[in-house]
Amino acid sequence: MLHIPCPHCGLRNETEFHYGAEAGVAYPEPNVLTDSEWAKYLHIRANPKGWLAERWVHFAGCGRWFNLWRNTITHEIGPAYLPFTTQPKKPDNIGQEGLKA
Amino acid sequence: MSEISFSFDDKIYKGHQGEPMVAALLRSGMLSITTSTYHGRPRAVVGLGVEEPNALVQLVSGTKESMLPATVIEVADGLAARSLTGVGALPELPEEARYDKTNRYVDTLVIGAGLAGLKAADEHLRAGREVLLIDDQPKPGGHLRHLGLELPASLRDVLAHKSLTYLCRCTAVGLYDQNYIVAIERRSDHLGNSAPANRARIRVWHIRADQVVLAPGAFQRPLIFSNNDRPGIMLSHAAATYVAVHGVQIFKRAVVATVDNQGYRDALRLHHAGVQVQAIYDARPVAEGSSVDAARATGIPIRFRATVLDTVSDAEGVCESVIIQDLDTNETFQITADLLAISGGWTPIVDLATHIGIKPKWSEAHAAFLVNHSTDRLRTHGMLAGDFGGDDNPSIFFGPELDEEQSRHAYIDLQRDTTLHDLRRAVGAGLNSIEHIKRYTTIGTAHDQGKTSGMLTIGALCQLNGVAQGGKPGLSPADVGTLSFRPPYIPVPFAALAGRERGPLSDPIRITSLHQWHVEAGAIFEDVGQWKRPWYFPKPGECMEDAVRRECVAARQGVAMMDASTLGKIEIQGTDAAVFLDRIYTNMFSTLPEGQCRYGLMCKTDGIVFDDGVTTLLGKNHFLMTTTTGGAARVLAWLEEWLQTEWPDLKVYCTSVTEHISTIALVGPKSRQLLQELVKDIDLSNATFPFMHSREAMIDDIPVRIARISFSGELAFEINVTWGYARHIWERLWAMGRPYDLTAYGTETMHVLRAEKGYIIVGQDTDGTQTPYDLNMSWIVSKKKEFIGKRSFQLPYLKAAGRLQLVGLLSDNGDEVIPEGAYTTELNAHPDEHGKTRHTGFVTSSYYSPALGRAFALALVADGLNRMGEVVAVPFGKKVLRATICDAVFIDKENIRRD
Amino acid sequence: MTNTHDTLSPGTIGRRRAATFPEQPPRLWKSVKPKKAYDAVIVGGGGHGLATAYYLAKNHGLTNIAVLEKGWLAGGNTARNTTIIRSNYLWDESAAIYEHSLKLWETLEEDLGYEMFFSQRGVLTLAHSVSDVRSKRRNLYANALNGIDSEWLTPAEVKKLVPIINISEDVRYPVHGATYQPRGGIAKHDWVAWGFAKAASDLGVDIIQGCEVTGFDIKNNKVQGVQTNLGSIAAGKVGMVGAGHSSLLANLAGFSIPIQSRPLQALVSPLLEQVLNTVVMSGAVHVYVSQAHKGELVMGAGTDAFNSYAQRGGFHVIEHQLAAALELFPIFSRAHVLRTWGGVVDVSPDASPIMGLTPVENLFLNCGWGTGGFKATPASGWVMAYTVAHGRPHELNQAFALDRFVTGHLIDEHGAAGVAH
């Protein structure tokens, strides 16, 4: 049960959110892409071990999408930020596994 | 303490209310209380609490729960239990107990109400924080209780503090990310017959704490020697507590084997309680400390560099004498003892800390793995953090060297009957990871999850691996590492974790505003997602087939109505609403005139059909979209995702109105006539109110919105009305409709009617692999604009030849309804040498049509649109039907009936 | 009905001994240090990797090969799954490879000379609604055409087969029927991996633990070997079989694959008198359960929602799963959750595996098995060995190539199978 900082509602339990994988993948201009480029947009998303900027939607709260830095090894939660705003820099590990939020 | 009686294995015992069941049994002389799971050896209690490896019982009273350690069962009037040999039973009895859950947010959660936990609670209270203190014992004090001591007054004040909540009998079972703790509170078993009937037996606590203090204490560990499993061999702290605190007097002559000063303290307690302690055998070369001095002063013989090698039993298998080995000379001698009290050092309870990935560190000084963690969110206190509080000075010693034969009886995991010999075989088989050893030997996999056996395994592996790798015996446990601990810390009943999510509460039930009418009308319901929808409305004596035929005939020949309120409904407003819908739907919506409706299809980015429905332009920049019943939530989520994350420049607002608007579909040639009787303010004739138009109107002073939408091909009206008025409208129609023989119909009839007309149901006539083209709906794919999924139609496979396409299918035998899901093959198809038969498609929808007077089906068939009139085989079970491919529209291809 | 298992008397209180296992052979596998070079290297010492090595040696005569495992052998998903074996998949491509796998399972203990408690106790897949029945029956008809044993059971027949299932109408999602594959079942997962490891080791395969691949040596788009924490290892061919970490390996080799790593949790109870002698799955309520040989109930659920390499998930997933399980099996209410754990599974866009060639020559990929890889262990190894040995896919893994995401020819097991376990 992650504790996720919704930028609009504050810290809430994970069960109020839906996950949306890698953040910042823009919808491309489809008709200029080759099939492989289009397939890449359709199916490939970052899956790093460590910090991942990812999308969540607070579906059981404000209903808003936002982005979040989260560590996929420790489950540390980094800063949340709104779509189309400047991405905060990748957080440093705080060495406190699974606890920050 | 009041005296009560309880039963164990059908015999009656006396006990003191609230004391551990094993204490009462031991006092009565009941030592061997079970036999071991695999080797059938007699076994007795070894420990004090949840670490107990042997004394498992099943309750015969109350819930009949199985696999509970008798060390943690508090005796109460009416308690009855029976012994188990390591295998539990699940009685098939109705569940009478109640289980509930609660949530708590606190400043500080302290786990463990021993001295360390209480002191930590005190500090946090002084800092002005609110503290939740949980502890798995019936009373606070931890270690002090085992010593029979009262809490100091200062700590009693802590418990009385107004900002502290103390929960006893509450065990933290899991520590999760961001200080989320799950705890299990036992609330009624200890009350026996006097438990209030309505009290939840177990409460599951979900706790989110700003700070967590872990002060869980430690378990004493045994030693590895031959025949170390006999009744009469106990952990010294447990033995001394049962004797000194619980008045157990069955032991006459004790021997203490120790590696630390705890053995001395327990020897003294045994001595003072009247047990003759014949000697303390200490594996260390020397020992110092007040307890050692005190033991010396009482005259108990102490021998250093000596430990227990083996034990000898009486005819019942109970420990009778002990064989001691001098660790320097290897000389052995025998000494009689009915109690062998073992102090093998302490194992701090690292479990919770490891749940979130904190790695325990080996401390030579403590001969233990510790977690010394101190951050602003999580701190460890007490023994877990290495505060052993005294002069223990343990040595890193797990037992004497044993030969092959001795190792066969040197138990490491008593519950699993695994021995040092098993461990040696595992190492001999080439295994060196402790995880492999665990899986090979099953050590640590029983109910106690290695609480006493884990550290022994590590100790033994140090020796064995050292030898196996040619190194010196005595690799450090730091090299071996611990077993991994996983939640829950103690076993938890399924029922407790399920809580109230049982039966009707296991998933929300969604009903429409007309539900009660349907119930009263005798509807049979089907589950569609969370919704309950009327499936059909049987009249007395009718089977489903009869009812559906009657309902179909009414809709095609007279008038019928259904509750379509479960359709997803989304209001879409804003200056860019039309632009947005153009991007979402494959067809154009920006050209839709006000007051008109249009059917739309939406695809995912991969070009696969995702949902469909009719959208109406209610007014300027104001659409009402309908979705499939099951798709409502995901379509809204889909719209929001695009708006928020891709097209924030679009001024569009989406609102779910599914439960605000009820929809009644009035269907059939007589529907206009009937409805006009109720609707006075607008003319329903085709000329003024054409197909796919929408109008506001009044029925009995209630505003409604009526749309000429048909999912059957018949003349039909969809009446949208505010949820709360739906029953009134429905009942007015029902009353007015009596002369028309107005018939209520359910989803099955809806399916027959729409399939006759070739209308698809997304999810039934599609399976997540169809493009609009596959559904013969190229007419709905706009060439003029860009929309989601369009690019994917250009991918090679999506435009390849031979794709499955939606067609009609008529079986040769018109009375036979082809099973849905059946596959089509070529007529002469036969299994190949692998037993496989090539198929060409499958049946998606199949019904008997009263209108056609025969059965018919929709199917997805490879290249089906180019194969009209061809005959295919439909094999299923032992049968093969012949069927002809035809157009998917069976009724009114010219669209005359709808007007 | 072809169920031939003992009839049970659920809830009987007896004092039966739990099953004991036969003795293990004196040596399982030899742990060795890596050589400078091999003909082929398999990255990933789980069940699939070990099976690949075994079949490379046995079927293709390639014995100068090594399996590199970064942790302890078979310590990933092989050690963490719920051991369900079945082949009654919907799509022809899936059915073909899983059925090949099931056929291999049926003789595997004999082939490897190693007991692994493969037990064909049947797999029951429940349907809970009208539409659920429709899709399950389609599955049944598809299986029939693919020569896969599968039967339809009415609720009464379900009850007869598994007397402890609650088939009453008043549960939230009543049982409407079920498909049953009698040849499905379970096996003892660790022993499966050890059996392959032992057999491979006996054929001369080097099994190297604690060896983490940190890079690939690629020249002219052709793989030359791998870099590891134990040094460089040259290899003519390299197979990537590192479920959970597949996308990381692909990134090391310079390309991307459509894989997300997700936690998948499971749980086990203490030993219980036998009450369940078949495997029961329910996609609609997200439960799958069997009772292992010794008597513990083994249960699993769906994946957690987010990407993670932590091998742990949220407790709410477990709580929800138990609530669902008690709806079906009221008798489980007094059973205990003894241990929960998580694995890291590869989730692919169409819930089907990705096997075959990669953009790099002589570098081969096997990943994306999601929540259902255990049952495929032998066949996955079989076709992967073929692919590595011949440099082209076996007919059974042709359809599972990486390029299907470009052509659009997905094998979508989401739609009909619900939860693809």
GROMACS .gro file of N, CA, C and O in nm, chain B residues 134-196:
model
  252
  235ILE      N    1   0.142  -0.115   2.032
  235ILE     CA    2   0.078  -0.247   2.016
  235ILE      C    3   0.174  -0.356   2.063
  235ILE      O    4   0.296  -0.344   2.052
  236ASP      N    5   0.116  -0.461   2.119
  236ASP     CA    6   0.196  -0.567   2.178
  236ASP      C    7   0.115  -0.696   2.170
  236ASP      O    8  -0.006  -0.696   2.187
  237ASP      N    9   0.183  -0.806   2.144
  237ASP     CA   10   0.109  -0.929   2.122
  237ASP      C   11   0.073  -1.004   2.250
  237ASP      O   12   0.002  -1.102   2.246
  238GLN      N   13   0.121  -0.954   2.365
  238GLN     CA   14   0.093  -1.023   2.491
  238GLN      C   15  -0.039  -0.971   2.552
  238GLN      O   16  -0.084  -0.861   2.519
  239PRO      N   17  -0.095  -1.047   2.646
  239PRO     CA   18  -0.218  -0.999   2.711
  239PRO      C   19  -0.193  -0.877   2.798
  239PRO      O   20  -0.283  -0.800   2.825
  240LYS      N   21  -0.069  -0.863   2.846
  240LYS     CA   22  -0.038  -0.750   2.934
  240LYS      C   23   0.096  -0.690   2.893
  240LYS      O   24   0.180  -0.759   2.837
  241PRO      N   25   0.116  -0.564   2.927
  241PRO     CA   26   0.242  -0.500   2.892
  241PRO      C   27   0.356  -0.550   2.982
  241PRO      O   28   0.331  -0.609   3.086
  242GLY      N   29   0.476  -0.522   2.939
  242GLY     CA   30   0.591  -0.555   3.024
  242GLY      C   31   0.693  -0.646   2.958
  242GLY      O   32   0.808  -0.651   2.999
  243GLY      N   33   0.650  -0.717   2.854
  243GLY     CA   34   0.743  -0.802   2.783
  243GLY      C   35   0.812  -0.900   2.875
  243GLY      O   36   0.748  -0.977   2.947
  244HIS      N   37   0.944  -0.889   2.875
  244HIS     CA   38   1.030  -0.973   2.955
  244HIS      C   39   0.992  -0.977   3.103
  244HIS      O   40   1.000  -1.080   3.168
  245LEU      N   41   0.949  -0.863   3.155
  245LEU     CA   42   0.918  -0.855   3.299
  245LEU      C   43   0.810  -0.955   3.337
  245LEU      O   44   0.811  -1.011   3.446
  246ARG      N   45   0.716  -0.974   3.246
  246ARG     CA   46   0.606  -1.066   3.276
  246ARG      C   47   0.658  -1.207   3.293
  246ARG      O   48   0.613  -1.281   3.378
  247HIS      N   49   0.757  -1.243   3.210
  247HIS     CA   50   0.814  -1.378   3.222
  247HIS      C   51   0.891  -1.394   3.352
  247HIS      O   52   0.911  -1.504   3.400
  248LEU      N   53   0.933  -1.282   3.405
  248LEU     CA   54   1.004  -1.287   3.533
  248LEU      C   55   0.907  -1.272   3.649
  248LEU      O   56   0.947  -1.276   3.765
  249GLY      N   57   0.779  -1.255   3.619
  249GLY     CA   58   0.680  -1.239   3.724
  249GLY      C   59   0.690  -1.105   3.795
  249GLY      O   60   0.646  -1.090   3.908
  250LEU      N   61   0.746  -1.005   3.725
  250LEU     CA   62   0.765  -0.874   3.788
  250LEU      C   63   0.660  -0.775   3.740
  250LEU      O   64   0.609  -0.785   3.629
  251GLU      N   65   0.630  -0.680   3.826
  251GLU     CA   66   0.534  -0.575   3.791
  251GLU      C   67   0.607  -0.463   3.717
  251GLU      O   68   0.729  -0.445   3.732
  252LEU      N   69   0.533  -0.388   3.639
  252LEU     CA   70   0.590  -0.270   3.572
  252LEU      C   71   0.626  -0.164   3.674
  252LEU      O   72   0.550  -0.142   3.769
  253PRO      N   73   0.739  -0.097   3.657
  253PRO     CA   74   0.768   0.017   3.743
  253PRO      C   75   0.661   0.126   3.725
  253PRO      O   76   0.601   0.138   3.618
  254ALA      N   77   0.641   0.202   3.832
  254ALA     CA   78   0.534   0.302   3.832
  254ALA      C   79   0.549   0.400   3.716
  254ALA      O   80   0.450   0.442   3.653
  255SER      N   81   0.673   0.437   3.684
  255SER     CA   82   0.694   0.537   3.578
  255SER      C   83   0.638   0.487   3.445
  255SER      O   84   0.581   0.563   3.367
  256LEU      N   85   0.652   0.358   3.420
  256LEU     CA   86   0.601   0.304   3.294
  256LEU      C   87   0.451   0.282   3.298
  256LEU      O   88   0.384   0.286   3.195
  257ARG      N   89   0.399   0.261   3.417
  257ARG     CA   90   0.253   0.254   3.428
  257ARG      C   91   0.191   0.389   3.392
  257ARG      O   92   0.085   0.396   3.330
  258ASP      N   93   0.262   0.497   3.427
  258ASP     CA   94   0.215   0.631   3.391
  258ASP      C   95   0.213   0.649   3.239
  258ASP      O   96   0.125   0.716   3.184
  259VAL      N   97   0.313   0.591   3.174
  259VAL     CA   98   0.317   0.601   3.028
  259VAL      C   99   0.190   0.541   2.970
  259VAL      O  100   0.125   0.599   2.883
  260LEU      N  101   0.153   0.426   3.022
  260LEU     CA  102   0.035   0.357   2.968
  260LEU      C  103  -0.094   0.436   2.992
  260LEU      O  104  -0.190   0.422   2.918
  261ALA      N  105  -0.092   0.519   3.096
  261ALA     CA  106  -0.212   0.595   3.129
  261ALA      C  107  -0.219   0.729   3.056
  261ALA      O  108  -0.317   0.801   3.067
  262HIS      N  109  -0.113   0.762   2.981
  262HIS     CA  110  -0.106   0.893   2.915
  262HIS      C  111  -0.222   0.909   2.815
  262HIS      O  112  -0.256   0.817   2.742
  263LYS      N  113  -0.279   1.031   2.813
  263LYS     CA  114  -0.398   1.052   2.731
  263LYS      C  115  -0.370   1.044   2.581
  263LYS      O  116  -0.459   1.020   2.500
  264SER      N  117  -0.245   1.065   2.543
  264SER     CA  118  -0.213   1.061   2.400
  264SER      C  119  -0.161   0.924   2.355
  264SER      O  120  -0.108   0.910   2.246
  265LEU      N  121  -0.175   0.826   2.444
  265LEU     CA  122  -0.129   0.692   2.408
  265LEU      C  123  -0.247   0.597   2.399
  265LEU      O  124  -0.335   0.596   2.484
  266THR      N  125  -0.249   0.520   2.290
  266THR     CA  126  -0.345   0.410   2.279
  266THR      C  127  -0.265   0.282   2.286
  266THR      O  128  -0.166   0.265   2.213
  267TYR      N  129  -0.306   0.195   2.376
  267TYR     CA  130  -0.235   0.068   2.392
  267TYR      C  131  -0.328  -0.046   2.351
  267TYR      O  132  -0.441  -0.054   2.396
  268LEU      N  133  -0.278  -0.128   2.261
  268LEU     CA  134  -0.355  -0.244   2.219
  268LEU      C  135  -0.279  -0.370   2.259
  268LEU      O  136  -0.167  -0.393   2.213
  269CYS      N  137  -0.340  -0.449   2.346
  269CYS     CA  138  -0.279  -0.576   2.381
  269CYS      C  139  -0.330  -0.684   2.287
  269CYS      O  140  -0.425  -0.662   2.212
  270ARG      N  141  -0.270  -0.799   2.291
  270ARG     CA  142  -0.307  -0.912   2.202
  270ARG      C  143  -0.311  -0.865   2.057
  270ARG      O  144  -0.396  -0.906   1.979
  271CYS      N  145  -0.224  -0.773   2.024
  271CYS     CA  146  -0.224  -0.715   1.890
  271CYS      C  147  -0.084  -0.731   1.830
  271CYS      O  148   0.012  -0.674   1.881
  272THR      N  149  -0.076  -0.811   1.726
  272THR     CA  150   0.053  -0.847   1.669
  272THR      C  151   0.072  -0.777   1.535
  272THR      O  152  -0.013  -0.791   1.446
  273ALA      N  153   0.181  -0.704   1.523
  273ALA     CA  154   0.214  -0.647   1.393
  273ALA      C  155   0.261  -0.761   1.304
  273ALA      O  156   0.356  -0.831   1.338
  274VAL      N  157   0.194  -0.782   1.191
  274VAL     CA  158   0.229  -0.896   1.106
  274VAL      C  159   0.303  -0.855   0.980
  274VAL      O  160   0.363  -0.940   0.914
  275GLY      N  161   0.298  -0.727   0.947
  275GLY     CA  162   0.369  -0.688   0.826
  275GLY      C  163   0.406  -0.541   0.829
  275GLY      O  164   0.327  -0.457   0.875
  276LEU      N  165   0.527  -0.511   0.785
  276LEU     CA  166   0.570  -0.372   0.771
  276LEU      C  167   0.587  -0.347   0.621
  276LEU      O  168   0.661  -0.419   0.554
  277TYR      N  169   0.515  -0.249   0.572
  277TYR     CA  170   0.514  -0.223   0.428
  277TYR      C  171   0.565  -0.083   0.399
  277TYR      O  172   0.591  -0.004   0.490
  278ASP      N  173   0.574  -0.054   0.269
  278ASP     CA  174   0.631   0.072   0.225
  278ASP      C  175   0.563   0.192   0.290
  278ASP      O  176   0.443   0.192   0.315
  279GLN      N  177   0.642   0.295   0.313
  279GLN     CA  178   0.595   0.422   0.371
  279GLN      C  179   0.523   0.401   0.504
  279GLN      O  180   0.413   0.452   0.527
  280ASN      N  181   0.586   0.321   0.589
  280ASN     CA  182   0.538   0.302   0.727
  280ASN      C  183   0.393   0.259   0.735
  280ASN      O  184   0.315   0.311   0.813
  281TYR      N  185   0.358   0.165   0.653
  281TYR     CA  186   0.225   0.105   0.656
  281TYR      C  187   0.237  -0.028   0.728
  281TYR      O  188   0.317  -0.113   0.688
  282ILE      N  189   0.160  -0.043   0.834
  282ILE     CA  190   0.172  -0.163   0.917
  282ILE      C  191   0.037  -0.232   0.925
  282ILE      O  192  -0.066  -0.167   0.945
  283VAL      N  193   0.040  -0.362   0.909
  283VAL     CA  194  -0.082  -0.440   0.929
  283VAL      C  195  -0.066  -0.514   1.061
  283VAL      O  196   0.037  -0.579   1.085
  284ALA      N  197  -0.166  -0.503   1.148
  284ALA     CA  198  -0.161  -0.568   1.278
  284ALA      C  199  -0.291  -0.644   1.301
  284ALA      O  200  -0.397  -0.608   1.250
  285ILE      N  201  -0.279  -0.750   1.379
  285ILE     CA  202  -0.392  -0.840   1.404
  285ILE      C  203  -0.422  -0.837   1.553
  285ILE      O  204  -0.337  -0.875   1.634
  286GLU      N  205  -0.540  -0.794   1.588
  286GLU     CA  206  -0.579  -0.788   1.730
  286GLU      C  207  -0.679  -0.900   1.761
  286GLU      O  208  -0.784  -0.908   1.698
  287ARG      N  209  -0.641  -0.982   1.858
  287ARG     CA  210  -0.731  -1.091   1.901
  287ARG      C  211  -0.819  -1.040   2.014
  287ARG      O  212  -0.769  -0.998   2.118
  288ARG      N  213  -0.949  -1.044   1.996
  288ARG     CA  214  -1.036  -0.970   2.087
  288ARG      C  215  -1.132  -1.054   2.169
  288ARG      O  216  -1.196  -1.002   2.259
  289SER      N  217  -1.148  -1.181   2.137
  289SER     CA  218  -1.252  -1.253   2.212
  289SER      C  219  -1.215  -1.394   2.256
  289SER      O  220  -1.272  -1.443   2.351
  290ASP      N  221  -1.120  -1.458   2.189
  290ASP     CA  222  -1.093  -1.598   2.224
  290ASP      C  223  -1.058  -1.615   2.372
  290ASP      O  224  -1.096  -1.713   2.435
  291HIS      N  225  -0.983  -1.516   2.427
  291HIS     CA  226  -0.937  -1.530   2.565
  291HIS      C  227  -1.052  -1.520   2.665
  291HIS      O  228  -1.035  -1.550   2.782
  292LEU      N  229  -1.168  -1.478   2.619
  292LEU     CA  230  -1.283  -1.465   2.711
  292LEU      C  231  -1.364  -1.594   2.719
  292LEU      O  232  -1.454  -1.605   2.803
  293GLY      N  233  -1.331  -1.689   2.630
  293GLY     CA  234  -1.401  -1.817   2.634
  293GLY      C  235  -1.551  -1.800   2.625
  293GLY      O  236  -1.601  -1.723   2.541
  294ASN      N  237  -1.623  -1.870   2.713
  294ASN     CA  238  -1.769  -1.867   2.709
  294ASN      C  239  -1.827  -1.730   2.735
  294ASN      O  240  -1.940  -1.702   2.698
  295SER      N  241  -1.749  -1.644   2.801
  295SER     CA  242  -1.806  -1.514   2.838
  295SER      C  243  -1.785  -1.407   2.731
  295SER      O  244  -1.819  -1.291   2.752
  296ALA      N  245  -1.731  -1.446   2.614
  296ALA     CA  246  -1.711  -1.347   2.508
  296ALA      C  247  -1.845  -1.298   2.456
  296ALA      O  248  -1.934  -1.378   2.428
  297PRO      N  249  -1.861  -1.166   2.445
  297PRO     CA  250  -1.987  -1.115   2.389
  297PRO      C  251  -2.008  -1.168   2.248
  297PRO      O  252  -1.913  -1.171   2.169
   0.00000   0.00000   0.00000
